[in-house]
């Protein structure tokens, strides 16, 4: 499968509504791909905490409407980064997965909310479960940014048969070394490819690290250039299966639907 991550920049003075329009056009004109991935809270900007309550919306409205049309027009699976999902009085940092017919295949609410130099834990409600989404491309395990520091979540998704792990992020440049180590470590220990999509440059006063990457099951890494734009790589899930057979680390996967 060809995986394409859009490493997004945040120009000064750009409103969330303008950014949605821009990203829709960028995804429409993006490189050939089977799977497209966007960063964490790309629409509002992760560090725009004062705008969270006014921007959040249910998943069936907001930026997902135009993105569903793009997924349908391009015939791709679209991991639409994460967006601010409003559910009653609560807000969640939620990753929607859109199928090539434009339908919502599933979603993941970020479980581990960040507190250091962040108001995420104050403003948002955490999810309560790991998620693996069935798609035409295989099973996608979804995590978000800070989740990378919790290997047990990735082990659980692997145990549930994830073929690819997808991680939208807004990872700061101050901890770029951690980003590099953790993305590779989660791929190596689960023997599962990872598509990790980050923003780049100034995001409401915080410098994002960029370095979006697609990591294979052995830890080999294709990294985006140090600028806004795309990183693309061809991931072969069958190669990961062969590697796990040659170098076995874990038990065969457990279907959570059957084990519940």
Tab-separated table of C-alpha atoms in Angstrom:
chain	number	residue	atom	x	y	z
A	1	UNK	CA	0.000	0.000	0.000
A	2	UNK	CA	1.229	3.505	-0.791
A	3	UNK	CA	1.038	5.698	2.323
A	4	UNK	CA	1.185	9.501	2.129
A	5	UNK	CA	1.448	11.791	5.176
A	6	UNK	CA	0.789	15.523	4.827
A	7	UNK	CA	3.281	17.422	7.021
A	8	UNK	CA	1.330	20.606	7.605
A	9	UNK	CA	2.584	24.138	8.266
A	10	UNK	CA	0.633	26.885	10.059
A	11	UNK	CA	1.030	30.287	8.339
A	12	UNK	CA	0.491	33.403	10.468
A	13	UNK	CA	-3.052	34.763	10.389
A	14	UNK	CA	-4.642	31.661	8.875
A	15	UNK	CA	-8.030	30.883	10.449
A	16	UNK	CA	-9.146	27.286	11.077
A	17	UNK	CA	-11.816	27.660	8.373
A	18	UNK	CA	-9.220	28.856	5.866
A	19	UNK	CA	-6.934	25.993	6.847
A	20	UNK	CA	-9.680	23.447	6.250
A	21	UNK	CA	-10.197	24.870	2.757
A	22	UNK	CA	-6.445	24.767	2.075
A	23	UNK	CA	-5.961	21.228	3.328
A	24	UNK	CA	-8.921	19.941	1.326
A	25	UNK	CA	-7.254	21.327	-1.816
A	26	UNK	CA	-3.868	19.881	-0.827
A	27	UNK	CA	-5.345	16.429	-0.261
A	28	UNK	CA	-7.235	16.654	-3.566
A	29	UNK	CA	-3.982	17.429	-5.397
A	30	UNK	CA	-1.807	15.117	-3.303
A	31	UNK	CA	0.458	12.347	-4.587
A	32	UNK	CA	-0.924	8.969	-5.649
A	33	UNK	CA	-1.714	6.957	-2.522
A	34	UNK	CA	-3.912	4.262	-1.045
A	35	UNK	CA	-3.810	5.780	2.449
A	36	UNK	CA	-3.585	9.483	3.322
A	37	UNK	CA	-2.787	10.714	6.851
A	38	UNK	CA	-3.110	14.198	8.405
A	39	UNK	CA	-1.574	15.548	11.671
A	40	UNK	CA	-3.123	15.991	15.121
A	41	UNK	CA	-5.719	18.786	15.539
A	42	UNK	CA	-4.534	20.179	12.224
A	43	UNK	CA	-7.639	22.318	11.743
A	44	UNK	CA	-7.709	24.383	14.932
A	45	UNK	CA	-3.977	24.023	15.664
A	46	UNK	CA	-3.069	21.904	18.697
A	47	UNK	CA	-1.741	24.801	20.790
A	48	UNK	CA	-4.706	27.136	20.093
A	49	UNK	CA	-6.279	26.193	23.432
A	50	UNK	CA	-8.454	29.322	23.674
A	51	UNK	CA	-10.223	28.277	20.452
A	52	UNK	CA	-11.066	24.713	21.442
A	53	UNK	CA	-14.574	25.252	22.797
A	54	UNK	CA	-15.713	27.470	19.943
A	55	UNK	CA	-14.300	25.179	17.234
A	56	UNK	CA	-15.313	21.674	18.377
A	57	UNK	CA	-18.135	19.966	16.486
A	58	UNK	CA	-19.765	16.514	16.134
A	59	UNK	CA	-17.994	14.160	13.745
A	60	UNK	CA	-20.836	14.304	11.219
A	61	UNK	CA	-20.186	18.007	10.637
A	62	UNK	CA	-17.185	20.339	10.579
A	63	UNK	CA	-14.094	19.464	8.494
A	64	UNK	CA	-15.091	15.851	7.896
A	65	UNK	CA	-17.750	16.767	5.345
A	66	UNK	CA	-15.381	18.131	2.681
A	67	UNK	CA	-12.747	15.516	3.512
A	68	UNK	CA	-15.257	12.714	3.004
A	69	UNK	CA	-15.860	14.072	-0.474
A	70	UNK	CA	-12.115	14.081	-1.184
A	71	UNK	CA	-11.712	10.490	0.031
A	72	UNK	CA	-14.577	9.447	-2.234
A	73	UNK	CA	-13.246	11.358	-5.243
A	74	UNK	CA	-9.728	9.944	-4.831
A	75	UNK	CA	-10.799	6.467	-3.727
A	76	UNK	CA	-8.448	6.517	-0.727
A	77	UNK	CA	-8.628	5.586	2.926
A	78	UNK	CA	-8.166	8.863	4.806
A	79	UNK	CA	-6.993	9.022	8.400
A	80	UNK	CA	-8.171	12.593	8.875
A	81	UNK	CA	-5.582	13.496	11.498
A	82	UNK	CA	-7.405	14.357	14.671
A	83	UNK	CA	-10.187	16.882	15.119
A	84	UNK	CA	-12.017	18.382	18.094
A	85	UNK	CA	-15.092	16.205	18.518
A	86	UNK	CA	-17.950	17.690	20.516
A	87	UNK	CA	-20.109	15.062	22.232
A	88	UNK	CA	-22.678	16.797	24.411
A	89	UNK	CA	-20.768	18.962	26.852
A	90	UNK	CA	-17.496	17.102	26.299
A	91	UNK	CA	-14.693	17.613	23.814
A	92	UNK	CA	-12.440	14.813	22.582
A	93	UNK	CA	-9.250	14.715	20.539
A	94	UNK	CA	-10.610	12.260	17.961
A	95	UNK	CA	-9.104	10.569	14.905
A	96	UNK	CA	-11.722	9.745	12.236
A	97	UNK	CA	-10.985	7.096	9.605
A	98	UNK	CA	-12.832	7.664	6.324
A	99	UNK	CA	-13.241	4.968	3.690
A	100	UNK	CA	-12.905	5.318	-0.101
A	101	UNK	CA	-16.685	5.625	-0.351
A	102	UNK	CA	-16.622	8.656	1.958
A	103	UNK	CA	-18.164	6.831	4.925
A	104	UNK	CA	-16.795	6.977	8.461
A	105	UNK	CA	-15.246	3.553	9.148
A	106	UNK	CA	-14.359	4.208	12.769
A	107	UNK	CA	-12.775	6.697	15.149
A	108	UNK	CA	-10.384	6.833	18.065
A	109	UNK	CA	-10.505	9.211	21.035
A	110	UNK	CA	-7.030	9.988	22.395
A	111	UNK	CA	-6.534	8.065	25.627
A	112	UNK	CA	-3.487	9.807	27.084
A	113	UNK	CA	-3.990	13.575	27.317
A	114	UNK	CA	-0.903	15.760	27.619
A	115	UNK	CA	-0.416	18.034	30.632
A	116	UNK	CA	3.139	19.415	30.344
A	117	UNK	CA	2.963	22.987	28.931
A	118	UNK	CA	-0.457	22.055	27.552
A	119	UNK	CA	-4.111	22.589	28.484
A	120	UNK	CA	-5.277	19.450	26.722
A	121	UNK	CA	-5.914	17.591	29.980
A	122	UNK	CA	-7.890	20.571	31.327
A	123	UNK	CA	-10.090	21.086	28.260
A	124	UNK	CA	-10.647	17.607	26.821
A	125	UNK	CA	-12.023	14.256	27.947
A	126	UNK	CA	-9.914	11.139	27.301
A	127	UNK	CA	-11.001	8.088	25.379
A	128	UNK	CA	-11.240	4.809	27.238
A	129	UNK	CA	-10.105	2.172	24.730
A	130	UNK	CA	-7.567	1.280	22.075
A	131	UNK	CA	-8.986	1.085	18.569
A	132	UNK	CA	-8.248	-0.996	15.479
A	133	UNK	CA	-10.275	-0.043	12.392
A	134	UNK	CA	-11.021	-2.515	9.598
A	135	UNK	CA	-10.451	-1.030	6.132
A	136	UNK	CA	-10.058	-2.308	2.588
A	137	UNK	CA	-6.290	-1.924	3.095
A	138	UNK	CA	-6.165	-3.979	6.285
A	139	UNK	CA	-6.536	-3.293	9.994
A	140	UNK	CA	-5.352	0.140	11.113
A	141	UNK	CA	-4.360	0.657	14.745
A	142	UNK	CA	-4.816	4.315	15.697
A	143	UNK	CA	-2.935	6.312	18.331
A	144	UNK	CA	-2.259	10.026	18.811
A	145	UNK	CA	0.989	11.856	19.648
A	146	UNK	CA	1.557	11.452	23.454
A	147	UNK	CA	0.201	7.894	23.191
A	148	UNK	CA	3.617	6.975	21.739
A	149	UNK	CA	4.983	6.987	25.300
A	150	UNK	CA	2.693	4.094	26.289
A	151	UNK	CA	3.980	0.886	24.655
A	152	UNK	CA	1.224	-1.223	26.164
A	153	UNK	CA	-1.331	0.517	23.927
A	154	UNK	CA	0.666	-0.395	20.822
A	155	UNK	CA	1.138	-3.964	22.043
A	156	UNK	CA	-2.634	-4.216	22.464
A	157	UNK	CA	-3.292	-2.989	18.924
A	158	UNK	CA	-0.747	-5.458	17.596
A	159	UNK	CA	-2.417	-8.246	19.593
A	160	UNK	CA	-5.670	-7.266	17.897
A	161	UNK	CA	-4.121	-7.787	14.469
A	162	UNK	CA	-3.173	-4.275	13.366
A	163	UNK	CA	-1.443	-4.364	9.973
A	164	UNK	CA	-0.365	-0.713	10.203
A	165	UNK	CA	-0.175	1.713	13.133
A	166	UNK	CA	-1.133	5.321	12.353
A	167	UNK	CA	-0.108	8.200	14.622
A	168	UNK	CA	-1.251	11.787	13.937
A	169	UNK	CA	0.786	14.193	16.086
A	170	UNK	CA	1.634	17.771	17.050
A	171	UNK	CA	5.064	16.907	18.442
A	172	UNK	CA	7.270	19.848	19.489
A	173	UNK	CA	10.766	20.356	18.080
A	174	UNK	CA	12.117	20.556	21.640
A	175	UNK	CA	11.622	16.785	21.932
A	176	UNK	CA	12.465	15.715	18.378
A	177	UNK	CA	14.899	13.070	19.649
A	178	UNK	CA	12.084	11.415	21.620
A	179	UNK	CA	9.868	11.405	18.511
A	180	UNK	CA	12.583	9.668	16.517
A	181	UNK	CA	13.265	7.038	19.182
A	182	UNK	CA	9.635	6.333	20.099
A	183	UNK	CA	8.284	5.956	16.559
A	184	UNK	CA	11.049	3.502	15.712
A	185	UNK	CA	10.712	1.657	19.021
A	186	UNK	CA	6.961	1.142	18.680
A	187	UNK	CA	7.479	-0.276	15.165
A	188	UNK	CA	10.383	-2.532	16.172
A	189	UNK	CA	8.792	-3.962	19.311
A	190	UNK	CA	5.435	-4.670	17.620
A	191	UNK	CA	7.005	-5.638	14.262
A	192	UNK	CA	4.354	-3.442	12.662
A	193	UNK	CA	4.810	-0.516	10.235
A	194	UNK	CA	3.960	2.966	11.514
A	195	UNK	CA	2.797	6.075	9.651
A	196	UNK	CA	3.468	9.035	11.970
A	197	UNK	CA	2.259	12.408	10.661
A	198	UNK	CA	3.370	15.607	12.420
A	199	UNK	CA	2.993	19.337	11.866
A	200	UNK	CA	5.963	21.629	11.257
A	201	UNK	CA	6.954	25.157	12.217
A	202	UNK	CA	5.288	27.648	14.508
A	203	UNK	CA	1.885	26.528	15.798
A	204	UNK	CA	0.498	29.224	18.085
A	205	UNK	CA	3.880	29.918	19.653
A	206	UNK	CA	5.260	26.370	19.758
A	207	UNK	CA	7.716	25.069	17.166
A	208	UNK	CA	6.573	21.679	15.829
A	209	UNK	CA	9.238	19.140	14.926
A	210	UNK	CA	8.083	17.985	11.496
A	211	UNK	CA	10.029	14.782	10.793
A	212	UNK	CA	6.859	12.969	9.706
A	213	UNK	CA	7.830	9.439	8.834
A	214	UNK	CA	6.795	6.027	7.608
A	215	UNK	CA	8.595	3.286	9.526
A	216	UNK	CA	8.710	-0.335	8.408
A	217	UNK	CA	8.406	-3.335	10.737
A	218	UNK	CA	12.214	-3.524	11.116
A	219	UNK	CA	12.572	0.148	12.031
A	220	UNK	CA	13.662	1.429	8.621
A	221	UNK	CA	12.451	4.978	8.197
A	222	UNK	CA	11.380	7.296	5.344
A	223	UNK	CA	11.354	10.861	6.734
A	224	UNK	CA	9.770	14.021	5.340
A	225	UNK	CA	11.983	16.939	4.274
A	226	UNK	CA	12.280	19.789	6.786
A	227	UNK	CA	9.401	21.764	5.265
A	228	UNK	CA	5.635	21.552	4.781
A	229	UNK	CA	4.703	18.892	2.252
A	230	UNK	CA	4.300	15.166	1.734
A	231	UNK	CA	6.241	12.078	2.699
A	232	UNK	CA	5.324	8.953	0.732
A	233	UNK	CA	6.395	5.329	1.079
A	234	UNK	CA	5.244	1.915	-0.122
A	235	UNK	CA	4.409	-0.403	2.781
A	236	UNK	CA	4.015	-4.149	2.154
A	237	UNK	CA	1.987	-5.757	4.980
A	238	UNK	CA	3.023	-9.178	3.685
A	239	UNK	CA	6.654	-8.267	4.380
A	240	UNK	CA	5.785	-7.616	8.031
A	241	UNK	CA	4.024	-10.985	8.230
A	242	UNK	CA	7.093	-12.749	6.810
A	243	UNK	CA	9.360	-10.893	9.227
A	244	UNK	CA	7.240	-11.878	12.245
A	245	UNK	CA	7.443	-15.512	11.109
A	246	UNK	CA	11.217	-15.362	10.698
A	247	UNK	CA	11.817	-13.469	13.944
A	248	UNK	CA	8.858	-14.281	16.209
A	249	UNK	CA	8.241	-12.039	19.235
A	250	UNK	CA	4.507	-12.205	19.962
A	251	UNK	CA	1.537	-14.503	20.046
A	252	UNK	CA	-0.945	-14.590	17.115
A	253	UNK	CA	-3.441	-11.751	17.203
A	254	UNK	CA	-6.656	-11.808	19.197
A	255	UNK	CA	-9.838	-10.464	17.635
A	256	UNK	CA	-11.300	-8.126	20.304
A	257	UNK	CA	-14.813	-8.821	19.001
A	258	UNK	CA	-14.390	-12.518	19.699
A	259	UNK	CA	-12.640	-12.082	23.055
A	260	UNK	CA	-15.198	-9.680	24.541
